[in-house]
CSV table of C-alpha atoms in Angstrom, one decimal:
chain,number,residue,atom,x,y,z
A,1,MET,CA,0.0,0.0,0.0
A,2,SER,CA,1.1,3.6,-0.7
A,3,SER,CA,2.5,5.7,2.1
A,4,ASP,CA,0.2,8.5,1.1
A,5,PRO,CA,-2.8,8.8,3.4
A,6,ARG,CA,-4.9,10.0,0.4
A,7,ASP,CA,-4.6,6.5,-1.0
A,8,ASP,CA,-6.4,5.0,2.0
A,9,ASP,CA,-9.8,6.0,0.6
A,10,TYR,CA,-11.7,3.0,1.9
A,11,LEU,CA,-10.1,3.3,5.3
A,12,TRP,CA,-11.2,6.9,5.4
A,13,ASP,CA,-14.6,6.4,3.8
A,14,PRO,CA,-16.3,3.0,3.4
A,15,ARG,CA,-18.2,4.3,0.5
A,16,ALA,CA,-15.0,4.2,-1.6
A,17,PRO,CA,-13.9,1.1,-3.5
A,18,VAL,CA,-13.3,-1.7,-1.0
A,19,ASP,CA,-9.8,-2.4,0.2
A,20,PRO,CA,-9.8,-6.2,0.9
A,21,GLU,CA,-7.3,-6.0,3.7
A,22,VAL,CA,-9.3,-3.3,5.6
A,23,GLU,CA,-12.6,-5.1,4.9
A,24,ARG,CA,-11.2,-8.3,6.3
A,25,LEU,CA,-10.2,-6.5,9.5
A,26,GLU,CA,-13.7,-4.9,9.7
A,27,ARG,CA,-15.4,-8.3,9.4
A,28,LEU,CA,-13.1,-9.8,12.0
A,29,LEU,CA,-13.5,-7.0,14.5
A,30,ALA,CA,-17.1,-6.0,14.0
A,31,PRO,CA,-18.5,-8.4,16.6
A,32,LEU,CA,-16.6,-6.4,19.3
A,33,ALA,CA,-18.6,-3.2,18.4
A,34,HIS,CA,-20.9,-1.6,20.8
A,35,VAL,CA,-24.4,-3.1,21.1
A,36,PRO,CA,-27.0,-0.6,22.3
A,37,GLY,CA,-28.4,-1.7,25.7
A,38,ARG,CA,-25.6,-4.1,26.4
A,39,SER,CA,-23.9,-1.5,28.7
A,40,VAL,CA,-26.0,-2.2,31.8
A,41,PRO,CA,-23.2,-2.5,34.4
A,42,SER,CA,-22.2,-6.0,35.4
A,43,ASN,CA,-19.4,-5.4,37.9
A,44,LEU,CA,-19.8,-1.9,39.3
A,45,PRO,CA,-19.6,-1.8,43.1
A,46,ALA,CA,-23.0,-2.5,44.6
A,47,GLY,CA,-23.4,1.0,45.9
A,48,ARG,CA,-23.1,2.5,42.4
A,49,ARG,CA,-24.9,-0.2,40.5
A,50,PRO,CA,-28.1,1.2,39.1
A,51,ALA,CA,-31.3,-0.8,39.2
A,52,LEU,CA,-32.4,0.8,35.9
A,53,ARG,CA,-32.1,-0.9,32.6
A,54,ALA,CA,-30.1,0.9,29.9
A,55,TRP,CA,-32.9,2.7,28.3
A,56,ALA,CA,-34.3,3.8,31.6
A,57,TRP,CA,-31.1,5.6,32.5
A,58,VAL,CA,-31.0,7.1,29.1
A,59,GLY,CA,-34.4,8.5,30.0
A,60,ALA,CA,-32.9,9.8,33.2
A,61,VAL,CA,-30.3,11.6,31.2
A,62,ALA,CA,-33.1,13.2,29.2
A,63,ALA,CA,-35.1,14.0,32.3
A,64,THR,CA,-32.0,15.6,34.0
A,65,VAL,CA,-31.3,17.9,31.1
A,66,LEU,CA,-34.9,18.8,30.6
A,67,ALA,CA,-35.3,19.6,34.2
A,68,VAL,CA,-32.3,22.0,34.0
A,69,LEU,CA,-33.7,23.6,30.9
A,70,TRP,CA,-37.1,24.0,32.6
A,71,VAL,CA,-35.6,25.6,35.7
A,72,THR,CA,-33.3,28.0,33.9
A,73,GLY,CA,-35.6,28.7,30.9
A,74,ARG,CA,-32.5,28.4,28.7
A,75,ALA,CA,-32.8,27.5,25.1
A,76,PRO,CA,-32.9,23.8,24.5
A,77,ASP,CA,-29.5,23.7,22.9
A,78,THR,CA,-27.7,24.9,26.1
A,79,VAL,CA,-26.3,22.8,28.9
A,80,VAL,CA,-25.9,25.0,32.0
A,81,PRO,CA,-22.9,24.8,34.3
A,82,PRO,CA,-23.3,24.7,38.0
A,83,PRO,CA,-23.4,28.1,39.8
A,84,ALA,CA,-20.0,29.6,40.8
A,85,SER,CA,-21.0,29.6,44.4
A,86,GLY,CA,-21.4,25.9,44.3
A,87,LEU,CA,-17.6,25.2,44.2
A,88,GLU,CA,-16.1,24.3,47.5
A,89,LEU,CA,-12.5,23.3,48.5
A,90,VAL,CA,-12.6,21.2,51.6
A,91,ALA,CA,-9.7,19.6,53.5
A,92,LEU,CA,-10.7,16.3,55.0
A,93,ASP,CA,-9.9,14.6,58.4
A,94,PRO,CA,-10.9,16.8,60.0
A,95,PRO,CA,-13.2,18.7,57.6
A,96,GLN,CA,-12.1,22.2,57.0
A,97,GLN,CA,-13.5,24.5,54.3
A,98,LEU,CA,-10.9,26.6,52.6
A,99,ALA,CA,-11.7,30.0,51.2
A,100,GLU,CA,-9.6,32.3,49.0
A,101,SER,CA,-6.4,33.5,50.8
A,102,ALA,CA,-6.5,30.6,53.3
A,103,TRP,CA,-3.3,28.8,54.0
A,104,LEU,CA,-3.0,25.1,54.7
A,105,GLU,CA,0.1,23.5,56.2
A,106,THR,CA,0.5,19.8,56.8
A,107,GLY,CA,2.6,18.3,59.5
A,108,ALA,CA,3.8,14.7,59.5
A,109,GLU,CA,0.7,13.4,57.8
A,110,GLU,CA,-0.6,14.0,54.3
A,111,ARG,CA,-4.0,15.6,53.9
A,112,GLU,CA,-6.7,15.1,51.3
A,113,LEU,CA,-8.7,17.9,49.7
A,114,ARG,CA,-11.8,17.8,47.6
A,115,LEU,CA,-12.6,20.4,45.1
A,116,GLY,CA,-16.3,20.1,44.4
A,117,THR,CA,-16.9,17.1,42.3
A,118,VAL,CA,-14.2,17.9,39.8
A,119,GLY,CA,-10.9,17.6,41.7
A,120,GLN,CA,-9.1,15.7,44.4
A,121,VAL,CA,-5.8,16.9,45.8
A,122,THR,CA,-3.5,15.0,48.2
A,123,LEU,CA,-1.1,17.4,50.0
A,124,GLY,CA,2.0,15.6,51.1
A,125,ALA,CA,3.5,15.8,54.6
A,126,GLY,CA,5.4,19.0,55.3
A,127,SER,CA,3.7,21.0,52.6
A,128,ARG,CA,2.4,24.6,52.6
A,129,LEU,CA,-0.4,25.7,50.3
A,130,GLU,CA,-2.4,28.9,49.7
A,131,VAL,CA,-5.8,29.2,48.1
A,132,ARG,CA,-5.4,32.0,45.6
A,133,ARG,CA,-8.6,31.8,43.6
A,134,LEU,CA,-11.6,29.6,43.9
A,135,SER,CA,-14.4,29.9,41.3
A,136,ALA,CA,-16.3,27.8,38.8
A,137,GLU,CA,-14.1,29.4,36.1
A,138,GLU,CA,-10.7,28.9,37.6
A,139,THR,CA,-9.2,27.5,40.7
A,140,ARG,CA,-5.6,28.5,41.5
A,141,LEU,CA,-3.5,27.3,44.4
A,142,TYR,CA,0.0,28.2,45.4
A,143,LEU,CA,2.3,25.4,46.6
A,144,GLU,CA,5.0,27.1,48.5
A,145,ARG,CA,6.7,23.9,49.3
A,146,GLY,CA,6.0,20.2,49.6
A,147,ARG,CA,4.2,17.7,47.4
A,148,LEU,CA,0.8,17.9,45.7
A,149,GLU,CA,-0.9,15.1,43.9
A,150,ALA,CA,-3.8,16.3,41.8
A,151,LEU,CA,-6.6,14.4,40.1
A,152,VAL,CA,-8.7,16.7,38.0
A,153,SER,CA,-11.9,15.2,36.5
A,154,ALA,CA,-12.4,15.1,32.8
A,155,ASP,CA,-15.5,17.1,33.6
A,156,ALA,CA,-13.4,20.2,34.2
A,157,GLN,CA,-12.5,22.4,31.3
A,158,PRO,CA,-8.8,22.6,30.5
A,159,ARG,CA,-6.9,25.3,32.5
A,160,PHE,CA,-9.6,25.2,35.2
A,161,PHE,CA,-7.1,23.9,37.8
A,162,GLN,CA,-3.8,25.8,38.2
A,163,VAL,CA,-1.1,25.6,40.8
A,164,ASP,CA,1.5,28.3,41.2
A,165,THR,CA,4.9,27.6,42.6
A,166,PRO,CA,7.8,29.9,43.2
A,167,ALA,CA,9.3,28.7,39.9
A,168,THR,CA,6.4,28.4,37.5
A,169,ARG,CA,2.6,28.0,37.1
A,170,CYS,CA,1.4,24.4,36.5
A,171,VAL,CA,-1.8,24.4,34.4
A,172,ASP,CA,-4.0,21.4,34.3
A,173,LEU,CA,-5.1,20.3,30.8
A,174,GLY,CA,-7.2,17.4,32.1
A,175,CYS,CA,-5.2,14.9,34.1
A,176,ARG,CA,-3.6,13.4,37.1
A,177,TYR,CA,-0.2,14.6,38.2
A,178,THR,CA,2.3,15.0,41.0
A,179,LEU,CA,3.9,18.3,41.7
A,180,VAL,CA,6.8,18.7,44.1
A,181,VAL,CA,8.3,22.0,45.3
A,182,ASP,CA,11.6,21.8,47.2
A,183,GLU,CA,13.1,24.2,49.8
A,184,ARG,CA,14.6,26.4,47.1
A,185,GLY,CA,11.2,26.8,45.4
A,186,ASP,CA,12.2,24.7,42.4
A,187,ALA,CA,9.4,22.5,41.0
A,188,LEU,CA,9.2,19.1,39.4
A,189,VAL,CA,6.0,17.7,37.8
A,190,GLU,CA,5.3,14.1,36.8
A,191,VAL,CA,2.2,13.5,34.8
A,192,GLU,CA,0.3,10.2,35.1
A,193,THR,CA,-2.6,10.8,32.8
A,194,GLY,CA,-3.6,13.7,30.5
A,195,ARG,CA,-1.3,16.6,30.3
A,196,VAL,CA,-0.2,19.8,32.1
A,197,ALA,CA,1.5,22.9,31.0
A,198,PHE,CA,4.2,24.8,32.9
A,199,GLU,CA,3.8,28.5,32.1
A,200,ASN,CA,6.2,31.4,32.7
A,201,ASP,CA,6.1,34.8,31.2
A,202,GLY,CA,4.2,33.9,28.1
A,203,ARG,CA,6.2,30.7,27.5
A,204,ALA,CA,4.5,27.4,27.9
A,205,VAL,CA,5.9,23.9,28.2
A,206,LEU,CA,3.7,20.9,27.5
A,207,VAL,CA,4.1,17.9,29.8
A,208,PRO,CA,2.1,14.9,28.6
A,209,ARG,CA,1.3,11.6,30.3
A,210,GLY,CA,4.4,9.7,31.3
A,211,ALA,CA,6.6,12.8,31.1
A,212,SER,CA,8.2,15.0,33.7
A,213,CYS,CA,9.6,18.5,33.7
A,214,ARG,CA,11.6,20.7,36.2
A,215,ALA,CA,11.3,24.4,36.7
A,216,THR,CA,13.7,26.6,38.7
A,217,ARG,CA,13.1,30.0,40.3
A,218,ALA,CA,16.1,31.3,38.3
A,219,ALA,CA,15.1,30.1,34.8
A,220,GLY,CA,11.5,29.0,34.9
A,221,ALA,CA,10.4,25.8,33.2
A,222,GLY,CA,13.0,23.5,31.7
A,223,THR,CA,12.7,20.9,28.9
A,224,PRO,CA,10.2,18.1,29.3
A,225,ARG,CA,11.2,14.5,28.7
A,226,PHE,CA,9.5,11.1,29.1
A,227,LEU,CA,10.2,9.2,32.3
A,228,ASP,CA,11.6,6.3,30.3
A,229,ALA,CA,14.0,8.5,28.3
A,230,ALA,CA,17.5,7.1,27.9
A,231,ALA,CA,20.1,8.3,30.4
A,232,PRO,CA,22.3,10.1,27.8
A,233,LEU,CA,19.3,12.2,26.7
A,234,VAL,CA,18.3,13.0,30.3
A,235,GLU,CA,21.8,14.0,31.2
A,236,ALA,CA,22.1,16.2,28.1
A,237,LEU,CA,18.8,17.9,28.7
A,238,ASP,CA,19.7,18.5,32.4
A,239,GLY,CA,22.9,20.1,31.2
A,240,PHE,CA,21.1,22.2,28.7
A,241,ASP,CA,18.5,23.4,31.2
A,242,ALA,CA,21.2,24.2,33.8
A,243,ALA,CA,22.9,26.4,31.3
A,244,ALA,CA,20.0,28.9,31.1
A,245,GLY,CA,21.5,32.4,31.2
A,246,THR,CA,25.0,31.3,30.1
A,247,PRO,CA,26.6,32.6,26.9
A,248,SER,CA,24.8,31.5,23.8
A,249,GLU,CA,27.8,29.4,22.4
A,250,ARG,CA,27.7,27.2,25.5
A,251,ARG,CA,23.9,26.8,25.3
A,252,ARG,CA,24.1,26.0,21.6
A,253,ALA,CA,26.8,23.3,22.2
A,254,LEU,CA,24.7,21.8,25.0
A,255,ALA,CA,21.6,21.9,22.8
A,256,ALA,CA,23.4,20.1,20.0
A,257,GLU,CA,24.5,17.4,22.5
A,258,ALA,CA,20.9,17.0,23.6
A,259,LEU,CA,19.6,16.9,20.1
A,260,ARG,CA,22.1,14.2,19.1
A,261,ALA,CA,20.9,12.1,22.1
A,262,ALA,CA,17.3,12.3,20.8
A,263,LEU,CA,16.9,9.1,18.8
A,264,SER,CA,13.2,8.3,18.7
A,265,LEU,CA,9.8,9.8,18.2
A,266,ARG,CA,9.2,9.9,21.9
A,267,ASP,CA,12.5,11.8,22.2
A,268,ALA,CA,11.0,14.3,19.9
A,269,LEU,CA,9.0,15.7,22.9
A,270,PRO,CA,12.0,17.8,24.1
A,271,VAL,CA,13.2,18.4,20.6
A,272,TRP,CA,9.8,19.9,19.7
A,273,HIS,CA,10.1,22.2,22.7
A,274,LEU,CA,13.5,23.4,21.5
A,275,LEU,CA,11.7,24.7,18.4
A,276,GLN,CA,10.5,27.5,20.7
A,277,ASP,CA,13.9,28.4,22.0
A,278,PRO,CA,14.5,32.2,21.8
A,279,ASP,CA,17.9,31.4,20.3
A,280,VAL,CA,17.1,31.0,16.6
A,281,GLU,CA,20.2,28.9,16.1
A,282,ILE,CA,19.0,26.3,18.6
A,283,ALA,CA,15.5,26.4,17.1
A,284,ALA,CA,16.9,25.8,13.7
A,285,LEU,CA,19.0,22.9,14.9
A,286,ALA,CA,16.0,21.3,16.6
A,287,HIS,CA,14.0,21.8,13.4
A,288,LEU,CA,16.6,19.8,11.4
A,289,ARG,CA,16.8,17.1,14.1
A,290,LEU,CA,13.0,16.5,14.0
A,291,ALA,CA,13.2,16.1,10.2
A,292,GLU,CA,15.9,13.5,10.8
A,293,LEU,CA,13.7,11.6,13.3
A,294,THR,CA,10.7,11.5,11.1
A,295,GLU,CA,9.4,12.9,7.8
A,296,ALA,CA,8.7,16.6,8.1
A,297,PRO,CA,5.1,17.6,7.5
A,298,ALA,CA,4.6,19.7,4.4
A,299,ALA,CA,3.9,22.9,6.3
A,300,ALA,CA,7.3,22.6,8.1
A,301,ARG,CA,9.5,21.9,5.0
A,302,ALA,CA,9.7,25.4,3.8
A,303,THR,CA,11.5,26.6,6.9
A,304,LEU,CA,13.9,23.6,7.3
A,305,GLY,CA,17.4,25.0,8.0
A,306,SER,CA,16.1,28.0,9.8
A,307,ALA,CA,14.0,28.6,12.9
A,308,PRO,CA,10.4,27.4,12.3
A,309,ASP,CA,7.5,29.8,12.3
A,310,ALA,CA,4.3,29.2,14.2
A,311,THR,CA,2.8,27.3,11.3
A,312,ALA,CA,5.7,24.9,11.1
A,313,ARG,CA,5.7,24.4,14.9
A,314,ALA,CA,1.9,23.6,14.8
A,315,ALA,CA,2.4,21.2,11.9
A,316,TRP,CA,5.2,19.4,13.8
A,317,ARG,CA,3.0,19.2,16.9
A,318,GLU,CA,0.1,17.6,15.0
A,319,THR,CA,2.6,15.1,13.5
A,320,LEU,CA,4.3,14.2,16.7
A,321,GLU,CA,1.5,14.3,19.3
A,322,PRO,CA,0.1,10.8,18.5
A,323,SER,CA,3.4,9.3,19.6
A,324,TRP,CA,3.3,11.2,22.9
A,325,TRP,CA,-0.2,10.2,24.2
B,1,MET,CA,5.1,31.8,23.4
B,2,ALA,CA,1.9,30.2,24.6
B,3,LEU,CA,1.1,26.7,23.5
B,4,GLU,CA,-1.5,26.4,20.8
B,5,PRO,CA,-4.7,25.1,22.3
B,6,LEU,CA,-5.2,21.3,22.0
B,7,PRO,CA,-8.0,20.2,19.6
B,8,ARG,CA,-11.3,20.6,21.3
B,9,ALA,CA,-14.6,19.0,20.7
B,10,ALA,CA,-16.2,19.2,17.3
B,11,PRO,CA,-19.7,20.5,16.8
B,12,LEU,CA,-22.4,18.3,18.1
B,13,PRO,CA,-23.7,16.3,15.2
B,14,THR,CA,-27.3,16.9,14.4
B,15,ALA,CA,-29.7,13.9,14.8
B,16,ARG,CA,-29.7,13.6,11.0
B,17,SER,CA,-25.9,13.7,10.6
B,18,ALA,CA,-25.5,11.1,13.3
B,19,GLY,CA,-28.1,8.9,11.8
B,20,GLY,CA,-30.5,9.4,14.7
B,21,GLU,CA,-34.2,10.1,14.7
B,22,SER,CA,-35.2,13.8,15.0
B,23,ALA,CA,-38.9,13.6,14.4
B,24,GLY,CA,-39.7,13.4,18.1
B,25,GLY,CA,-38.3,16.8,18.9
B,26,GLU,CA,-36.2,17.7,22.0
B,27,GLY,CA,-37.0,14.6,23.9
B,28,ALA,CA,-36.1,12.3,21.1
B,29,ASP,CA,-32.9,14.2,20.5
B,30,LEU,CA,-31.9,13.9,24.2
B,31,GLU,CA,-32.7,10.2,24.2
B,32,ALA,CA,-30.7,9.9,21.1
B,33,LEU,CA,-27.5,10.9,23.0
B,34,TYR,CA,-26.9,7.4,24.0
B,35,ARG,CA,-27.6,6.0,20.5
B,36,ARG,CA,-25.3,8.6,19.0
B,37,PHE,CA,-22.4,8.6,21.4
B,38,ALA,CA,-22.3,5.2,23.0
B,39,ALA,CA,-20.2,3.8,20.2
B,40,LEU,CA,-17.7,6.7,20.6
B,41,ALA,CA,-17.3,5.9,24.3
B,42,HIS,CA,-17.2,2.2,23.7
B,43,GLY,CA,-14.6,2.5,21.0
B,44,ILE,CA,-12.3,4.6,23.1
B,45,ALA,CA,-12.7,2.3,26.1
B,46,LEU,CA,-12.0,-0.7,23.8
B,47,ALA,CA,-8.9,0.9,22.5
B,48,HIS,CA,-7.5,1.2,26.0
B,49,LEU,CA,-9.0,-1.7,28.0
B,50,GLY,CA,-10.1,-4.4,25.6
B,51,PRO,CA,-13.6,-5.9,25.4
B,52,ASP,CA,-14.0,-7.1,29.0
B,53,GLU,CA,-14.7,-3.7,30.6
B,54,ALA,CA,-15.6,-1.5,27.7
B,55,ASP,CA,-19.3,-1.8,28.3
B,56,ASP,CA,-18.8,-0.8,31.9
B,57,VAL,CA,-17.0,2.3,30.8
B,58,VAL,CA,-19.9,3.2,28.5
B,59,GLN,CA,-22.2,2.7,31.5
B,60,GLU,CA,-20.0,4.9,33.7
B,61,VAL,CA,-19.8,7.7,31.1
B,62,PHE,CA,-23.6,7.9,30.7
B,63,LEU,CA,-24.2,7.6,34.4
B,64,ARG,CA,-21.9,10.6,35.0
B,65,LEU,CA,-23.8,12.5,32.4
B,66,SER,CA,-27.1,11.6,34.0
B,67,GLU,CA,-25.8,12.6,37.4
B,68,GLY,CA,-25.2,16.1,36.0
B,69,ARG,CA,-21.6,16.1,36.9
B,70,ALA,CA,-20.6,17.3,33.5
B,71,ARG,CA,-19.7,21.0,33.6
B,72,LEU,CA,-20.5,21.4,30.0
B,73,ARG,CA,-20.9,24.9,28.8
B,74,ASP,CA,-22.4,24.2,25.4
B,75,PRO,CA,-23.6,21.2,23.5
B,76,GLN,CA,-20.7,21.4,21.1
B,77,ALA,CA,-18.5,20.2,23.9
B,78,LEU,CA,-20.5,17.1,24.5
B,79,PRO,CA,-18.7,14.7,22.1
B,80,GLY,CA,-15.3,15.9,23.5
B,81,TRP,CA,-16.6,15.4,27.0
B,82,ILE,CA,-17.8,11.9,26.3
B,83,ALA,CA,-14.5,11.0,24.6
B,84,SER,CA,-12.4,12.4,27.4
B,85,THR,CA,-14.5,10.9,30.1
B,86,ALA,CA,-14.3,7.5,28.5
B,87,ARG,CA,-10.6,7.8,28.1
B,88,HIS,CA,-10.1,8.8,31.7
B,89,ALA,CA,-12.4,6.1,33.0
B,90,ALA,CA,-10.5,3.5,31.0
B,91,LEU,CA,-7.2,4.8,32.2
B,92,ASP,CA,-8.5,4.7,35.8
B,93,ARG,CA,-9.4,1.1,35.4
B,94,LEU,CA,-6.0,0.3,33.9
B,95,ARG,CA,-4.3,1.9,36.9
B,96,ALA,CA,-6.5,-0.3,39.1
B,97,ARG,CA,-5.1,-3.4,37.5
B,98,ALA,CA,-1.6,-4.7,38.0
B,99,ARG,CA,0.8,-2.7,35.9
B,100,GLY,CA,1.2,-4.2,32.4
B,101,PRO,CA,-2.2,-5.4,31.1
B,102,ARG,CA,-3.7,-3.3,28.4
B,103,ILE,CA,-6.1,-5.4,26.4
B,104,GLY,CA,-7.8,-8.4,28.0
B,105,GLY,CA,-6.9,-9.8,31.4
B,106,ALA,CA,-3.3,-10.8,31.0
B,107,PRO,CA,-0.3,-8.7,30.2
B,108,LEU,CA,-0.4,-7.7,26.6
B,109,GLU,CA,3.0,-9.1,25.7
B,110,GLU,CA,2.1,-12.5,27.2
B,111,ARG,CA,-1.2,-12.6,25.3
B,112,VAL,CA,0.5,-11.8,22.0
B,113,ALA,CA,3.4,-14.1,22.5
B,114,SER,CA,1.8,-17.1,24.1
B,115,GLU,CA,-1.6,-17.7,22.6
B,116,PRO,CA,-1.9,-19.6,19.4
B,117,ALA,CA,-4.8,-18.3,17.3
B,118,ARG,CA,-7.8,-20.7,17.5
B,119,GLY,CA,-10.8,-19.6,15.6
B,120,ASP,CA,-12.2,-16.1,15.0
B,121,ASP,CA,-12.6,-15.2,18.7
B,122,ASP,CA,-9.0,-15.8,19.5
B,123,LEU,CA,-7.8,-14.0,16.4
B,124,ARG,CA,-10.2,-11.1,17.1
B,125,ARG,CA,-8.7,-10.6,20.5
B,126,ARG,CA,-5.2,-10.9,19.3
B,127,VAL,CA,-5.7,-8.4,16.6
B,128,LEU,CA,-7.3,-6.0,19.0
B,129,ALA,CA,-4.3,-6.6,21.4
B,130,LEU,CA,-2.0,-5.7,18.5
B,131,ILE,CA,-4.0,-2.5,17.9
B,132,GLY,CA,-3.6,-1.8,21.6
B,133,THR,CA,0.1,-1.6,21.2
B,134,LEU,CA,-0.1,1.4,18.8
B,135,PRO,CA,0.1,5.0,20.0
B,136,GLU,CA,-3.1,6.2,21.6
B,137,ALA,CA,-4.4,8.4,18.8
B,138,TYR,CA,-3.7,5.7,16.2
B,139,ARG,CA,-5.4,2.9,18.1
B,140,GLU,CA,-8.5,5.0,19.0
B,141,ALA,CA,-9.0,6.0,15.4
B,142,LEU,CA,-8.5,2.4,14.2
B,143,VAL,CA,-10.9,1.0,16.7
B,144,LEU,CA,-13.5,3.6,16.0
B,145,ARG,CA,-13.2,2.8,12.3
B,146,LEU,CA,-12.6,-0.9,12.2
B,147,VAL,CA,-14.7,-2.0,15.2
B,148,GLU,CA,-17.4,0.6,15.7
B,149,GLY,CA,-17.8,1.2,11.9
B,150,LEU,CA,-17.5,5.0,12.0
B,151,ASP,CA,-16.2,6.6,8.9
B,152,GLY,CA,-13.2,9.1,9.0
B,153,PRO,CA,-15.3,12.3,8.9
B,154,SER,CA,-17.5,11.1,11.8
B,155,ILE,CA,-14.4,10.2,13.9
B,156,ALA,CA,-13.0,13.7,13.3
B,157,ALA,CA,-16.4,15.3,14.2
B,158,LEU,CA,-16.7,13.2,17.4
B,159,THR,CA,-13.2,13.3,18.7
B,160,GLY,CA,-12.5,17.0,17.9
B,161,HIS,CA,-9.4,16.1,15.8
B,162,THR,CA,-9.1,17.7,12.3
B,163,PRO,CA,-10.1,15.4,9.4
B,164,GLY,CA,-6.5,15.6,8.2
B,165,SER,CA,-5.1,14.3,11.4
B,166,VAL,CA,-7.7,11.5,11.7
B,167,ARG,CA,-6.8,10.5,8.2
B,168,VAL,CA,-3.1,10.5,9.1
B,169,HIS,CA,-3.9,8.5,12.4
B,170,LEU,CA,-5.8,5.9,10.4
B,171,HIS,CA,-3.2,5.6,7.8
B,172,ARG,CA,-0.2,5.5,10.0
B,173,GLY,CA,-1.9,3.2,12.5
B,174,LEU,CA,-2.6,0.7,9.7
B,175,GLU,CA,1.0,1.0,8.5
B,176,LEU,CA,2.3,0.2,12.0
B,177,LEU,CA,-0.3,-2.6,12.4
B,178,ARG,CA,0.5,-4.3,9.2
B,179,PRO,CA,3.9,-5.8,10.1
B,180,LEU,CA,2.5,-6.9,13.5
B,181,LEU,CA,-0.3,-8.7,11.7
B,182,THR,CA,2.2,-10.3,9.3
B,183,LYS,CA,4.2,-11.5,12.3
B,184,GLU,CA,1.1,-13.0,13.7
B,185,GLY,CA,0.6,-15.0,10.5
B,186,TRP,CA,-2.1,-12.7,9.1
B,187,ALA,CA,-1.8,-13.4,5.4
């Protein structure tokens, strides 16, 4: 088969002439498809197991939405969010409601916090946390020191949950992650599901599932890498990140070393971030390295050999993201 | 430079475009949510978990919807919410298992390496297990297309990816899958 996606007409649209290989896969796998009504839970915990049959709870969905529409008088195409006043941040054991500007400090034990129905935070022992903003639009905490494990529901819109640290702002994009702030105020995030962004002064660093990133008070966010990255790449990236603020020749040499150590599509995560480096020489080197790791998307080819523009960076991201999630 | 926003949910398909019935008005449209989107949730769960728990994930997604826990601001976000909730629910279940399993009950590598194909059921599970080894975006697109029977434009509309990226995901996914199938004796 051709390597051009445009030749996969039947895979894209079953109305196209049949591709026998794809059709055989379809025939084999079709019995696994969803069957309406089969989704009545069989092994949910007893407390959560509904007594209703599938179509009855579909009716419940309809009734819930209709009730909201009736109460609010909104147009039938609108689903209404809960009121802002409904969001509460509560520390458990013992229960303690936290308002904006409140501080919470843990001793020898960790403490669990619930953020309405959309978030759960475990604050590690020896941590100190401030509530900076608490609303239905945005919740922002400040982790001065310690360890914070956050689980933010898929219900929450991206960027809803943010944690400031002395070194950076950690923005949730729908996920579960652990953020640690040391005594110097430097931060480390490890992402278990979804993705977060470290943001400093208009620069954002994307940290997807299975990746980590450090941020220092001096230089802000560093370069993300996957937790299973090879040691030479990790060491080279650490060296490059530590060289922030040094003369450009040294940074370029360290960047080149890190780029040489990037050998796979997963390694392209840090390389993609170097496309945004303010030093155009480093950005251009990263651009070339990506094109060595995989075929450059059409929109990025025109700028190969120089620093990529926003279009090229976006094209690279679209190409590379599937290998990161 | 701020990161470009990630792809968000596509517009909610109309009852007609989703193949549902619209003659019954609002009530019929709301009841059609399950008919329209259960396959999306199921396909995504299947891509991460395998067949044993996919139905439970579909159940969980629609229960959460019925409980009003979705903080949806407009109906256009609904497909994205369903996809994202199914993905998170599947990942939560994966975490609850011992580290390693992805498709079916045993660690994926063991299943692929140890089980001889016997009949369509075995082959079906093994092929699904191979799809489960692909990058997430590829395997979700392939499962939605090959298992759930959605066409490419529908996958794009439901997942919020651009049609171009879905096409690339399908194409590259199949390219990666092909040598694995050959190794499995898929002629």
